[in-house]
PDB file of C-alpha atoms in Angstrom:
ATOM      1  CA  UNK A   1    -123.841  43.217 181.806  1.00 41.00           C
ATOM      2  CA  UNK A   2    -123.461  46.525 183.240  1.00 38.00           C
ATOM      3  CA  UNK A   3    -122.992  48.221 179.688  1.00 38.00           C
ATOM      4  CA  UNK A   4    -126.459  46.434 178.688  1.00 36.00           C
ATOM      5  CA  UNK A   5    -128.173  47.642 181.576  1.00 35.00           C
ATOM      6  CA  UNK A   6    -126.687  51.512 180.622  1.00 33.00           C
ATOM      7  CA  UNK A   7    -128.069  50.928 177.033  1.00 34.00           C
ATOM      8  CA  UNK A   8    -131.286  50.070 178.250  1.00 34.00           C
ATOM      9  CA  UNK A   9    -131.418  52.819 180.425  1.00 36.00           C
ATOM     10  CA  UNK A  10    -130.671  54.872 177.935  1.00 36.00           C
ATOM     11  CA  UNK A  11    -133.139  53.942 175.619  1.00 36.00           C
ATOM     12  CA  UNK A  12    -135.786  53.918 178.438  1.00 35.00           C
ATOM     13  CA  UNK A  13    -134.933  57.640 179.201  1.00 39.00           C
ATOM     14  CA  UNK A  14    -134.790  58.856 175.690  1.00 43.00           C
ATOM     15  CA  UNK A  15    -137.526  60.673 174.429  1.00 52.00           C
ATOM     16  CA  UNK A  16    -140.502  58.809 172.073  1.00 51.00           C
ATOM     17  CA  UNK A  17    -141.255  61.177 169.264  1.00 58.00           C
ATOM     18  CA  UNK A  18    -144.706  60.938 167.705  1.00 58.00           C
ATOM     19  CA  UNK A  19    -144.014  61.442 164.549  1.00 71.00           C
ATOM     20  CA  UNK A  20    -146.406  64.204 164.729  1.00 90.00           C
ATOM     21  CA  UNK A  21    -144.615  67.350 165.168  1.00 96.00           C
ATOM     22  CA  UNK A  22    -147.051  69.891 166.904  1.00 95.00           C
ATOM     23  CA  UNK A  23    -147.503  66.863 169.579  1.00 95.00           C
ATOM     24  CA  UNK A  24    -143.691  66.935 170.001  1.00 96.00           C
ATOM     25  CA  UNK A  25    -143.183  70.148 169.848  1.00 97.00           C
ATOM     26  CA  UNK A  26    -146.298  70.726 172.618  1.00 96.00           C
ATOM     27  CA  UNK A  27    -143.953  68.234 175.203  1.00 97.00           C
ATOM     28  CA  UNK A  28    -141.120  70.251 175.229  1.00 98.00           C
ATOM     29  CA  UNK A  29    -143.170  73.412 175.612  1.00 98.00           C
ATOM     30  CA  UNK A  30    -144.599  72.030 178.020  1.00 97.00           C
ATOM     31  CA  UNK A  31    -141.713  70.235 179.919  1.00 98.00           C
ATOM     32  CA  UNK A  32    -139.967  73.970 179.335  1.00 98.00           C
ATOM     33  CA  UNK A  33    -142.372  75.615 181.509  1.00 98.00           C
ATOM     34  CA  UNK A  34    -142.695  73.478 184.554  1.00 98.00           C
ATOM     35  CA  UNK A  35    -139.216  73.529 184.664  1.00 98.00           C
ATOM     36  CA  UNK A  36    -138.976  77.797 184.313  1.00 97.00           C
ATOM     37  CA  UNK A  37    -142.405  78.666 186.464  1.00 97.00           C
ATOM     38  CA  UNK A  38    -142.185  75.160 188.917  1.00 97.00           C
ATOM     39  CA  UNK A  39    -139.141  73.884 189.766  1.00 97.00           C
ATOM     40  CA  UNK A  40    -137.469  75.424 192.385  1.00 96.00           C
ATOM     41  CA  UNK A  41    -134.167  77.559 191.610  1.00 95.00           C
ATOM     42  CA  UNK A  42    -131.813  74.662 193.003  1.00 95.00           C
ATOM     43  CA  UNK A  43    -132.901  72.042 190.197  1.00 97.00           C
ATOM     44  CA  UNK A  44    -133.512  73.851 187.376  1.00 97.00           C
ATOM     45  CA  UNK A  45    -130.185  73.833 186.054  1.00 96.00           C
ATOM     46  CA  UNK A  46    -130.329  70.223 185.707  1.00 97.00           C
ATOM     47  CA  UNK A  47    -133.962  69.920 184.320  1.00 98.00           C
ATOM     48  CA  UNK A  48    -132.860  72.401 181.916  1.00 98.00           C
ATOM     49  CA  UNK A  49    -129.513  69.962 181.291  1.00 97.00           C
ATOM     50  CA  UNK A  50    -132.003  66.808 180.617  1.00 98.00           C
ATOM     51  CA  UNK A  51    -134.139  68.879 178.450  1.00 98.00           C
ATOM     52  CA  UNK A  52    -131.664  70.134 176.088  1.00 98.00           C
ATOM     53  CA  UNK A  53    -130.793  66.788 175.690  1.00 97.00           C
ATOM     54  CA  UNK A  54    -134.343  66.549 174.348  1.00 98.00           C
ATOM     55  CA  UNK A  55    -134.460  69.206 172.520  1.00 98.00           C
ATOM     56  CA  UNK A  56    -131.495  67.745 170.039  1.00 98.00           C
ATOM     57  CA  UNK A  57    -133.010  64.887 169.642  1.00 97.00           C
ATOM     58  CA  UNK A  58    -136.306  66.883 168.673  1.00 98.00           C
ATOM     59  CA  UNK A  59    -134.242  68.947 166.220  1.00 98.00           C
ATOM     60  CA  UNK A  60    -132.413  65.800 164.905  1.00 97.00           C
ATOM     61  CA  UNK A  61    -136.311  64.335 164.372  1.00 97.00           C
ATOM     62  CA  UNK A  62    -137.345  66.840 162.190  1.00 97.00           C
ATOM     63  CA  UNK A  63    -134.232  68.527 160.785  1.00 96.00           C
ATOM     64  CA  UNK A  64    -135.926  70.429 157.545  1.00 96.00           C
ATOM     65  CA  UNK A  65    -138.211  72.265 160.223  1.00 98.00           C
ATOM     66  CA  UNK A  66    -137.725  75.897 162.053  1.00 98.00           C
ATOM     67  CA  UNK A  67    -139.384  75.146 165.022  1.00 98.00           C
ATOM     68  CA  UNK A  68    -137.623  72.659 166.628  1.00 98.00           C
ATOM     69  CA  UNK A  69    -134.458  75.150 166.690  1.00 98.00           C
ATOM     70  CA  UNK A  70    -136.375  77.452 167.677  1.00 98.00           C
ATOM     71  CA  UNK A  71    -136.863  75.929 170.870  1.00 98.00           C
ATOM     72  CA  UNK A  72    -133.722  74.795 171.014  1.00 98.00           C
ATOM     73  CA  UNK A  73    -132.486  78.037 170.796  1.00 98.00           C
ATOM     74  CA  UNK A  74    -134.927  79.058 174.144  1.00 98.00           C
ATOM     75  CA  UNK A  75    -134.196  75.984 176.376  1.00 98.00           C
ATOM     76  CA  UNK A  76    -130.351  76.451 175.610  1.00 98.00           C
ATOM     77  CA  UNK A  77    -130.647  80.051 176.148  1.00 97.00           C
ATOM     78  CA  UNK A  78    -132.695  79.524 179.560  1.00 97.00           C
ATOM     79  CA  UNK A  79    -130.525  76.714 180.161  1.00 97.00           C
ATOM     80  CA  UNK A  80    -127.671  79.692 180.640  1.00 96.00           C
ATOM     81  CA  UNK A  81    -129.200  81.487 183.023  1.00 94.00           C
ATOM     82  CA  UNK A  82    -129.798  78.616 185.291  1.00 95.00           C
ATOM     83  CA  UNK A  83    -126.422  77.653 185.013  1.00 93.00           C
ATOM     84  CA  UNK A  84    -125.160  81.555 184.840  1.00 88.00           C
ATOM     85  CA  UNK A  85    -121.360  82.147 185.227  1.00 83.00           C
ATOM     86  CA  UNK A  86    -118.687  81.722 182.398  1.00 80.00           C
ATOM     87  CA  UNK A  87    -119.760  78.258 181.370  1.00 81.00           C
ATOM     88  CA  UNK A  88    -122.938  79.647 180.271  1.00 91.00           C
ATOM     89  CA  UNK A  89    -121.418  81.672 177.257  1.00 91.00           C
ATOM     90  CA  UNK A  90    -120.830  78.759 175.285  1.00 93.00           C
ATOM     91  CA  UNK A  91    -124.756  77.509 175.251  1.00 96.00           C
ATOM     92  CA  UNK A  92    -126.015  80.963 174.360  1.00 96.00           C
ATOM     93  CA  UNK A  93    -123.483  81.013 171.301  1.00 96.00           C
ATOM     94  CA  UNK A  94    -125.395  77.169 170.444  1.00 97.00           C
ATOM     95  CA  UNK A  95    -128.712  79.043 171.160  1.00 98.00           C
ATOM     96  CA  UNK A  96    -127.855  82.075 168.818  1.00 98.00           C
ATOM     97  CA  UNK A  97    -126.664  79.350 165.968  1.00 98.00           C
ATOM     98  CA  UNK A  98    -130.084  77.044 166.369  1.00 98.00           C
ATOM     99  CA  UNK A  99    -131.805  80.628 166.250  1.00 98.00           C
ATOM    100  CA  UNK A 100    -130.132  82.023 163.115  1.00 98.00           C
ATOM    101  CA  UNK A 101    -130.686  78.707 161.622  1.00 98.00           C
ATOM    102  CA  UNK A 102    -134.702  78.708 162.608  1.00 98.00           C
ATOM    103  CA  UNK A 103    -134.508  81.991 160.824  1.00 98.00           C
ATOM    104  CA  UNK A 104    -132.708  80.566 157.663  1.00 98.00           C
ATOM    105  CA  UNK A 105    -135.586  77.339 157.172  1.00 98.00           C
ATOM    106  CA  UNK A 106    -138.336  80.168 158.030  1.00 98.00           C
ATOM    107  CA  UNK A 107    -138.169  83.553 159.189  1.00 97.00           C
ATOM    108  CA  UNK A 108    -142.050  83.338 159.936  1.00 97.00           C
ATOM    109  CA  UNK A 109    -142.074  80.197 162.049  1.00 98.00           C
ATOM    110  CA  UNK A 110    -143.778  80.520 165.877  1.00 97.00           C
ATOM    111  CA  UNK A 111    -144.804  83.847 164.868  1.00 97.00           C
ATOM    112  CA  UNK A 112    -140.911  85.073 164.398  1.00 97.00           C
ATOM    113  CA  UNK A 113    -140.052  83.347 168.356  1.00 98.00           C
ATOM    114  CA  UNK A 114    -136.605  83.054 166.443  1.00 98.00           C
ATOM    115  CA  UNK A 115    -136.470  86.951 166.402  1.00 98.00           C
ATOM    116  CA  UNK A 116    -137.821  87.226 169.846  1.00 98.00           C
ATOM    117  CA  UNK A 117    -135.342  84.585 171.431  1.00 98.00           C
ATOM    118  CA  UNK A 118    -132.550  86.430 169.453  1.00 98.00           C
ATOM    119  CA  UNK A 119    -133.122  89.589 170.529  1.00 97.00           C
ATOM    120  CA  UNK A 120    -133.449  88.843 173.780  1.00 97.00           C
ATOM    121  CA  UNK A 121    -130.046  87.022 173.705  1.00 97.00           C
ATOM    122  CA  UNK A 122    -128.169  89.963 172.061  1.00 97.00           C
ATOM    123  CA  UNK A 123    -129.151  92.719 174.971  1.00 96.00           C
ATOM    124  CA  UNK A 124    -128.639  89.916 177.708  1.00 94.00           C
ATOM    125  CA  UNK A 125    -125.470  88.808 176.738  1.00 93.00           C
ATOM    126  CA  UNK A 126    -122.728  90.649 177.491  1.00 88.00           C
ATOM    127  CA  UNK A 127    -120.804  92.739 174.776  1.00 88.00           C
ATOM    128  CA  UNK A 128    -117.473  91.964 173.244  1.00 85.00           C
ATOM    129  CA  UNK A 129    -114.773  90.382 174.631  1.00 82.00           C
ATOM    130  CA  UNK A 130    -116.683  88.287 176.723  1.00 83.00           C
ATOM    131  CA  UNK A 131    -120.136  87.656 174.704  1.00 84.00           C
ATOM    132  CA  UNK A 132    -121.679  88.450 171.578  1.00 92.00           C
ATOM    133  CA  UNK A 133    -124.232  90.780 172.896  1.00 92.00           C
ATOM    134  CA  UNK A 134    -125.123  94.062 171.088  1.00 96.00           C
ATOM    135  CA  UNK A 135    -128.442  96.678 171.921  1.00 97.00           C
ATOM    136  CA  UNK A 136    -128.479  97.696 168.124  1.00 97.00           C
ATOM    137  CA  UNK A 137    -129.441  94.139 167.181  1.00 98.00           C
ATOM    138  CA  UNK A 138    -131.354  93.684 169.581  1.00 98.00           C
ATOM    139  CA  UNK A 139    -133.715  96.262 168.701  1.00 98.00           C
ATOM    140  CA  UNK A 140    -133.500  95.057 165.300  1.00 98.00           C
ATOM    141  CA  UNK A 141    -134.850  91.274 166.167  1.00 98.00           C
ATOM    142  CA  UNK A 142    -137.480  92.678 168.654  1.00 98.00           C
ATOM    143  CA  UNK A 143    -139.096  95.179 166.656  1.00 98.00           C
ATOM    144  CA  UNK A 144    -139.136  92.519 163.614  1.00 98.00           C
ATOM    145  CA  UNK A 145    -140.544  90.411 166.235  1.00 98.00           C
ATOM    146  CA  UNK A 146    -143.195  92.652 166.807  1.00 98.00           C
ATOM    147  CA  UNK A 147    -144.043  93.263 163.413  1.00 98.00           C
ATOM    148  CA  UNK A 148    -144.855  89.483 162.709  1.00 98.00           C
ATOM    149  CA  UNK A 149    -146.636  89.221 165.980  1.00 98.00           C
ATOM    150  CA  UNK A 150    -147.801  92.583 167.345  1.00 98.00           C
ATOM    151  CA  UNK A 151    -150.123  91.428 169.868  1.00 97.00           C
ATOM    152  CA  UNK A 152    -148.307  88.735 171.123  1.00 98.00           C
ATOM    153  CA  UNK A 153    -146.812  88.164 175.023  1.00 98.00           C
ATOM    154  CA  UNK A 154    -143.579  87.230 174.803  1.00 98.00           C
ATOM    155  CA  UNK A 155    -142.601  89.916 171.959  1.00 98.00           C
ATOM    156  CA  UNK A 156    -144.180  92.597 173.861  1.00 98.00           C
ATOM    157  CA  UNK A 157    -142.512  91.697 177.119  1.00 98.00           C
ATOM    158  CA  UNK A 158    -139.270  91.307 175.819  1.00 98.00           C
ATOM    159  CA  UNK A 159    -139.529  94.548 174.027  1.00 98.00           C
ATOM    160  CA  UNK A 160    -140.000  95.878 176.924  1.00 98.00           C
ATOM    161  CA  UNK A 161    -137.456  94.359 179.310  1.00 98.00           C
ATOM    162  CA  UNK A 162    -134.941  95.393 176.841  1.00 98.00           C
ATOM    163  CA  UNK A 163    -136.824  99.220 176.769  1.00 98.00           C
ATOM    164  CA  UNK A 164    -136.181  99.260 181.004  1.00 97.00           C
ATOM    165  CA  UNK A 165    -132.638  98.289 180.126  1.00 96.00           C
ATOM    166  CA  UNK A 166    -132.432 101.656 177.530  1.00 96.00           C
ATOM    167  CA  UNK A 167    -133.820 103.480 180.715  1.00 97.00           C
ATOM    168  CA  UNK A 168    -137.289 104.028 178.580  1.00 97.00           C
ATOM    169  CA  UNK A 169    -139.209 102.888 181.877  1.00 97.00           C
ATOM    170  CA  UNK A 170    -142.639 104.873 180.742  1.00 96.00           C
ATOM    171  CA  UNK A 171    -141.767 103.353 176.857  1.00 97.00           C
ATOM    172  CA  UNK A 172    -141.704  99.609 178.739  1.00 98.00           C
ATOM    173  CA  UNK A 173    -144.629 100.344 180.489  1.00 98.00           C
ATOM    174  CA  UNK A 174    -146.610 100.422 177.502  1.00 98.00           C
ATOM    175  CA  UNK A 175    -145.204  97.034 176.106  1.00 98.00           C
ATOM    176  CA  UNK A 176    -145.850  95.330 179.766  1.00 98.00           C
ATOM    177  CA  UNK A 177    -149.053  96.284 179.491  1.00 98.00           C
ATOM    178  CA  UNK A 178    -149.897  95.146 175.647  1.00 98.00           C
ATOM    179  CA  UNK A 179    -148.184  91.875 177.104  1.00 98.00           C
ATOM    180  CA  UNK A 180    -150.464  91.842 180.376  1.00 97.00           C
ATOM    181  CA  UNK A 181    -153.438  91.721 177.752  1.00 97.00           C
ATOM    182  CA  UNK A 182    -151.971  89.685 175.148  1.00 97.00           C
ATOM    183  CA  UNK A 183    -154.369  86.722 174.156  1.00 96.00           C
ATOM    184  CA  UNK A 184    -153.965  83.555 175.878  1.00 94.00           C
ATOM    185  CA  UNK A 185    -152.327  81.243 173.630  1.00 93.00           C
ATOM    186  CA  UNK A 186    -154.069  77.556 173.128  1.00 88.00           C
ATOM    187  CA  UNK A 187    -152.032  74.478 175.336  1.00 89.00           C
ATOM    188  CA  UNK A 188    -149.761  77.194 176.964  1.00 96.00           C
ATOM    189  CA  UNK A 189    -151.717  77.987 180.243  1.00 96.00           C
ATOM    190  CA  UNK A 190    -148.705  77.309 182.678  1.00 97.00           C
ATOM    191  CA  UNK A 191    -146.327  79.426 180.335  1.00 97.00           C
ATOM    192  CA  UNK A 192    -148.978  82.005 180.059  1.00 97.00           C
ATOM    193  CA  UNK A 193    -149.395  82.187 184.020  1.00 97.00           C
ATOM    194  CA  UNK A 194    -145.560  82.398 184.411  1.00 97.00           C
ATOM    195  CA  UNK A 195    -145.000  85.176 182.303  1.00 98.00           C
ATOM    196  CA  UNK A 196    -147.664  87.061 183.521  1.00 97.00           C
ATOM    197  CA  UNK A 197    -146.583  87.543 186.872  1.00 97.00           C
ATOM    198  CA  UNK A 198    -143.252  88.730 185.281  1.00 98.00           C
ATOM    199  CA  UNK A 199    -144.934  91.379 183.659  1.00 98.00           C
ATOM    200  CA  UNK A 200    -146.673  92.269 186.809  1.00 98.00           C
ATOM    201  CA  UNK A 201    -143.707  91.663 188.825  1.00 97.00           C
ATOM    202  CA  UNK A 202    -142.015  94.273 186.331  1.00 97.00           C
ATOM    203  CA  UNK A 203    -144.680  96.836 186.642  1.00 97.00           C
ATOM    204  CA  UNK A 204    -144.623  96.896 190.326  1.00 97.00           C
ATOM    205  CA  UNK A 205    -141.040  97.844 189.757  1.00 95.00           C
ATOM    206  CA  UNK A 206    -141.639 100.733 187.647  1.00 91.00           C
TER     207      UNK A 206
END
């Protein structure tokens, strides 16, 4: 009885896809940024737990498609930093693989977010022996970002964080304020809000 009552449960908890792939892919954005820009600090390493749970079963949905790795690749990858410490190395190396793989189905999918989220991954991580991470590729996956969406927010402020990383802080101002100004992106208003005030938060640093 008690194993029939966990299989129920876990059918119950497991996510309905739609069969419609932009609805699907709207939930976890969605779900991604209430956790980032809502939850407090203490409970986002769980939500981000459940919802990479989610996000397999979203890739395993549509497995011929870029974006669901892509946003894999993020909620593994922000996943990490909730969780931070050692233990976090291993889901940025399964973020870096669902990324490269995005990029093998279709360089151009999201606007290049595959190049962004890799980018960002390779000047955040740390370098060899410990990580993977690496400034030259970085600038390599940020500025190809930027090429495929020049106007965007999230290529622009990551181009930037990495810039105040390089010491460029005038260079990063520039890109924090292209981000600040970026158009708002349709269904993403939460996300949107959320990484505004980062770039704001950033500037006030500068």
């Amino acid at each position: 009885m008690k194993w029939m009552m966990f299989l129920l449960a876990s059918v119950i908890a497991a996510p309905l896809w739609a069969g419609d792939i932009d609805s699907d892919l709207a939930g976890i954005q969605a779900r991604w940024a209430e956790i980032q820009y809502q939850l407090p600090e203490d409970k986002k390493e769980k939500a981000f737990e459940d919802l990479a749970g989610q996000a397999q079963g979203f890739v395993d949905a549509y497995p011929d498609r870029a974006e669901p790795l892509i946003w894999q690749g993020i909620v593994l990858s922000t996943y990490a930093g909730a969780k931070g410490g050692l233990g976090a190395l291993g889901l940025v190396k399964d973020a870096r693989k669902s990324l490269e793989k995005a990029l093998e189905i279709d360089p151009a999918a999201l606007e290049g977010s595959a190049y962004t989220s890799l980018g960002s991954l390779y000047y955040q991580v740390p370098g060899w022996p410990l990580g993977f991470g690496d400034d030259d590729k970085a600038r390599q996956y940020l500025l190809r970002a930027l090429e495929l969406n020049p106007d965007g927010i999230d290529p622009n402020y990551f181009y930037a964080d990495f810039l105040i990383e390089q010491d460029q802080p005038e260079r990063a101002r520039e890109y924090l304020n292209k981000a600040l100004n970026a158009p708002e992106r349709p269904n993403r208003p939460l996300a949107d809000s959320g990484r505004r005030q980062e770039i704001r938060s950033k500037l006030e640093s500068l």
